[in-house]
GROMACS .gro file of N, CA and C in nm:
model
  201
    1MET      N    1  -1.031  -1.460   0.483
    1MET     CA    2  -0.901  -1.458   0.420
    1MET      C    3  -0.891  -1.390   0.287
    2THR      N    4  -0.847  -1.301   0.229
    2THR     CA    5  -0.834  -1.245   0.098
    2THR      C    6  -0.718  -1.348   0.030
    3ALA      N    7  -0.761  -1.387  -0.090
    3ALA     CA    8  -0.664  -1.433  -0.192
    3ALA      C    9  -0.562  -1.341  -0.227
    4PHE      N   10  -0.445  -1.442  -0.273
    4PHE     CA   11  -0.316  -1.345  -0.302
    4PHE      C   12  -0.337  -1.300  -0.437
    5PRO      N   13  -0.312  -1.152  -0.482
    5PRO     CA   14  -0.347  -1.084  -0.577
    5PRO      C   15  -0.234  -1.152  -0.705
    6TRP      N   16  -0.263  -1.247  -0.739
    6TRP     CA   17  -0.187  -1.309  -0.844
    6TRP      C   18  -0.182  -1.224  -0.970
    7GLN      N   19  -0.276  -1.163  -1.020
    7GLN     CA   20  -0.286  -1.089  -1.147
    7GLN      C   21  -0.192  -0.952  -1.126
    8THR      N   22  -0.214  -0.880  -1.002
    8THR     CA   23  -0.143  -0.773  -0.974
    8THR      C   24   0.011  -0.814  -0.964
    9ALA      N   25   0.040  -0.933  -0.914
    9ALA     CA   26   0.202  -0.942  -0.874
    9ALA      C   27   0.241  -0.992  -1.034
   10MET      N   28   0.156  -1.091  -1.091
   10MET     CA   29   0.237  -1.096  -1.216
   10MET      C   30   0.247  -0.980  -1.328
   11GLN      N   31   0.162  -0.872  -1.302
   11GLN     CA   32   0.175  -0.742  -1.375
   11GLN      C   33   0.261  -0.669  -1.334
   12VAL      N   34   0.307  -0.657  -1.227
   12VAL     CA   35   0.393  -0.568  -1.168
   12VAL      C   36   0.549  -0.676  -1.188
   13GLY      N   37   0.538  -0.793  -1.169
   13GLY     CA   38   0.679  -0.883  -1.189
   13GLY      C   39   0.733  -0.876  -1.332
   14PHE      N   40   0.628  -0.906  -1.414
   14PHE     CA   41   0.678  -0.917  -1.562
   14PHE      C   42   0.648  -0.777  -1.623
   15GLY      N   43   0.598  -0.691  -1.591
   15GLY     CA   44   0.564  -0.569  -1.670
   15GLY      C   45   0.653  -0.481  -1.620
   16VAL      N   46   0.621  -0.457  -1.493
   16VAL     CA   47   0.729  -0.334  -1.439
   16VAL      C   48   0.880  -0.381  -1.400
   17LEU      N   49   0.906  -0.469  -1.317
   17LEU     CA   50   1.031  -0.542  -1.273
   17LEU      C   51   1.110  -0.596  -1.383
   18ARG      N   52   1.014  -0.654  -1.491
   18ARG     CA   53   1.070  -0.686  -1.617
   18ARG      C   54   1.130  -0.839  -1.567
   19LEU      N   55   1.093  -0.917  -1.457
   19LEU     CA   56   1.159  -1.044  -1.435
   19LEU      C   57   1.127  -1.164  -1.548
   20SER      N   58   1.226  -1.237  -1.554
   20SER     CA   59   1.215  -1.349  -1.604
   20SER      C   60   1.095  -1.442  -1.560
   21PRO      N   61   1.026  -1.527  -1.620
   21PRO     CA   62   0.919  -1.622  -1.552
   21PRO      C   63   1.020  -1.697  -1.424
   22ASP      N   64   1.114  -1.758  -1.466
   22ASP     CA   65   1.206  -1.810  -1.355
   22ASP      C   66   1.234  -1.737  -1.245
   23ALA      N   67   1.262  -1.618  -1.280
   23ALA     CA   68   1.291  -1.553  -1.166
   23ALA      C   69   1.164  -1.500  -1.064
   24PHE      N   70   1.074  -1.470  -1.149
   24PHE     CA   71   0.954  -1.447  -1.090
   24PHE      C   72   0.893  -1.554  -0.996
   25TRP      N   73   0.896  -1.682  -1.036
   25TRP     CA   74   0.857  -1.791  -1.004
   25TRP      C   75   0.915  -1.846  -0.874
   26ARG      N   76   1.030  -1.817  -0.873
   26ARG     CA   77   1.103  -1.843  -0.762
   26ARG      C   78   1.108  -1.723  -0.665
   27MET      N   79   1.060  -1.610  -0.649
   27MET     CA   80   1.039  -1.533  -0.549
   27MET      C   81   0.939  -1.592  -0.481
   28THR      N   82   0.968  -1.548  -0.318
   28THR     CA   83   0.877  -1.578  -0.243
   28THR      C   84   0.757  -1.443  -0.232
   29PRO      N   85   0.626  -1.479  -0.179
   29PRO     CA   86   0.526  -1.361  -0.194
   29PRO      C   87   0.600  -1.242  -0.118
   30ARG      N   88   0.664  -1.280  -0.002
   30ARG     CA   89   0.713  -1.164   0.081
   30ARG      C   90   0.810  -1.077   0.002
   31GLU      N   91   0.906  -1.157  -0.068
   31GLU     CA   92   1.007  -1.061  -0.148
   31GLU      C   93   0.939  -0.970  -0.268
   32LEU      N   94   0.839  -1.052  -0.341
   32LEU     CA   95   0.766  -0.956  -0.440
   32LEU      C   96   0.705  -0.849  -0.365
   33ALA      N   97   0.649  -0.866  -0.251
   33ALA     CA   98   0.573  -0.739  -0.183
   33ALA      C   99   0.681  -0.643  -0.133
   34ALA      N  100   0.807  -0.706  -0.112
   34ALA     CA  101   0.899  -0.601  -0.074
   34ALA      C  102   0.902  -0.508  -0.209
   35ALA      N  103   0.945  -0.578  -0.304
   35ALA     CA  104   0.964  -0.497  -0.454
   35ALA      C  105   0.863  -0.410  -0.460
   36MET      N  106   0.759  -0.441  -0.471
   36MET     CA  107   0.635  -0.373  -0.487
   36MET      C  108   0.608  -0.235  -0.407
   37THR      N  109   0.657  -0.251  -0.245
   37THR     CA  110   0.653  -0.166  -0.146
   37THR      C  111   0.750  -0.047  -0.211
   38ALA      N  112   0.891  -0.089  -0.263
   38ALA     CA  113   0.988  -0.011  -0.269
   38ALA      C  114   0.962   0.069  -0.420
   39LEU      N  115   0.873   0.022  -0.518
   39LEU     CA  116   0.821   0.067  -0.667
   39LEU      C  117   0.717   0.165  -0.558
   40ARG      N  118   0.653   0.170  -0.469
   40ARG     CA  119   0.558   0.277  -0.450
   40ARG      C  120   0.633   0.390  -0.306
   41GLY      N  121   0.759   0.380  -0.302
   41GLY     CA  122   0.817   0.477  -0.239
   41GLY      C  123   0.806   0.440  -0.094
   42GLY      N  124   0.818   0.303  -0.019
   42GLY     CA  125   0.792   0.245   0.118
   42GLY      C  126   0.663   0.258   0.157
   43VAL      N  127   0.646   0.242   0.266
   43VAL     CA  128   0.533   0.241   0.354
   43VAL      C  129   0.526   0.346   0.414
   44PRO      N  130   0.393   0.433   0.397
   44PRO     CA  131   0.369   0.545   0.471
   44PRO      C  132   0.374   0.545   0.605
   45GLN      N  133   0.431   0.635   0.698
   45GLN     CA  134   0.420   0.653   0.865
   45GLN      C  135   0.287   0.660   0.894
   46THR      N  136   0.240   0.588   1.006
   46THR     CA  137   0.112   0.619   1.083
   46THR      C  138   0.152   0.725   1.172
   47ILE      N  139   0.019   0.785   1.201
   47ILE     CA  140   0.010   0.890   1.302
   47ILE      C  141  -0.049   0.826   1.432
   48GLY      N  142  -0.001   0.878   1.562
   48GLY     CA  143  -0.076   0.818   1.680
   48GLY      C  144  -0.202   0.929   1.698
   49ARG      N  145  -0.238   0.899   1.822
   49ARG     CA  146  -0.354   0.953   1.888
   49ARG      C  147  -0.344   1.120   1.916
   50ALA      N  148  -0.202   1.147   1.955
   50ALA     CA  149  -0.162   1.264   1.993
   50ALA      C  150  -0.172   1.351   1.882
   51ARG      N  151  -0.113   1.288   1.762
   51ARG     CA  152  -0.105   1.367   1.637
   51ARG      C  153  -0.232   1.356   1.592
   52LEU      N  154  -0.316   1.292   1.568
   52LEU     CA  155  -0.467   1.317   1.527
   52LEU      C  156  -0.535   1.418   1.609
   53ASP      N  157  -0.519   1.443   1.719
   53ASP     CA  158  -0.581   1.532   1.768
   53ASP      C  159  -0.527   1.679   1.772
   54GLU      N  160  -0.391   1.675   1.730
   54GLU     CA  161  -0.356   1.809   1.729
   54GLU      C  162  -0.371   1.844   1.576
   55LEU      N  163  -0.410   1.762   1.477
   55LEU     CA  164  -0.431   1.798   1.354
   55LEU      C  165  -0.589   1.836   1.372
   56MET      N  166  -0.676   1.769   1.446
   56MET     CA  167  -0.811   1.813   1.453
   56MET      C  168  -0.803   1.960   1.499
   57GLN      N  169  -0.736   1.984   1.610
   57GLN     CA  170  -0.743   2.120   1.652
   57GLN      C  171  -0.715   2.217   1.574
   58LEU      N  172  -0.599   2.193   1.477
   58LEU     CA  173  -0.567   2.254   1.390
   58LEU      C  174  -0.656   2.285   1.244
   59PHE      N  175  -0.755   2.164   1.214
   59PHE     CA  176  -0.827   2.176   1.104
   59PHE      C  177  -0.945   2.122   1.126
   60PRO      N  178  -1.021   2.202   1.186
   60PRO     CA  179  -1.154   2.142   1.257
   60PRO      C  180  -1.247   2.132   1.132
   61ASP      N  181  -1.336   2.027   1.138
   61ASP     CA  182  -1.435   1.997   1.063
   61ASP      C  183  -1.544   2.129   1.064
   62ASP      N  184  -1.606   2.192   0.946
   62ASP     CA  185  -1.682   2.295   0.938
   62ASP      C  186  -1.815   2.230   0.984
   63GLU      N  187  -1.897   2.298   1.098
   63GLU     CA  188  -2.014   2.266   1.103
   63GLU      C  189  -2.134   2.278   0.999
   64VAL      N  190  -2.205   2.158   0.960
   64VAL     CA  191  -2.284   2.156   0.862
   64VAL      C  192  -2.415   2.153   0.909
   65SER      N  193  -2.485   2.228   0.861
   65SER     CA  194  -2.634   2.256   0.881
   65SER      C  195  -2.719   2.164   0.803
   66HIS      N  196  -2.811   2.090   0.840
   66HIS     CA  197  -2.884   1.985   0.787
   66HIS      C  198  -3.017   2.011   0.776
   67GLU      N  199  -3.049   2.130   0.759
   67GLU     CA  200  -3.194   2.181   0.763
   67GLU      C  201  -3.256   2.190   0.601
   0.00000   0.00000   0.00000
């Protein structure tokens, strides 16, 4: 299990969101995570296997010689 990133949370909460200590400590980790996600512009969309296969066909890796 990974420890909660309190240092980053406090930097964003106090420095970026400019929350008061009272408001910050009353937030749940889920609420803070939602605010941090909103700052980053949301959660990126994932692609499925079909789209990955399509991209691999469009942009194949170059053959590399290991001589």
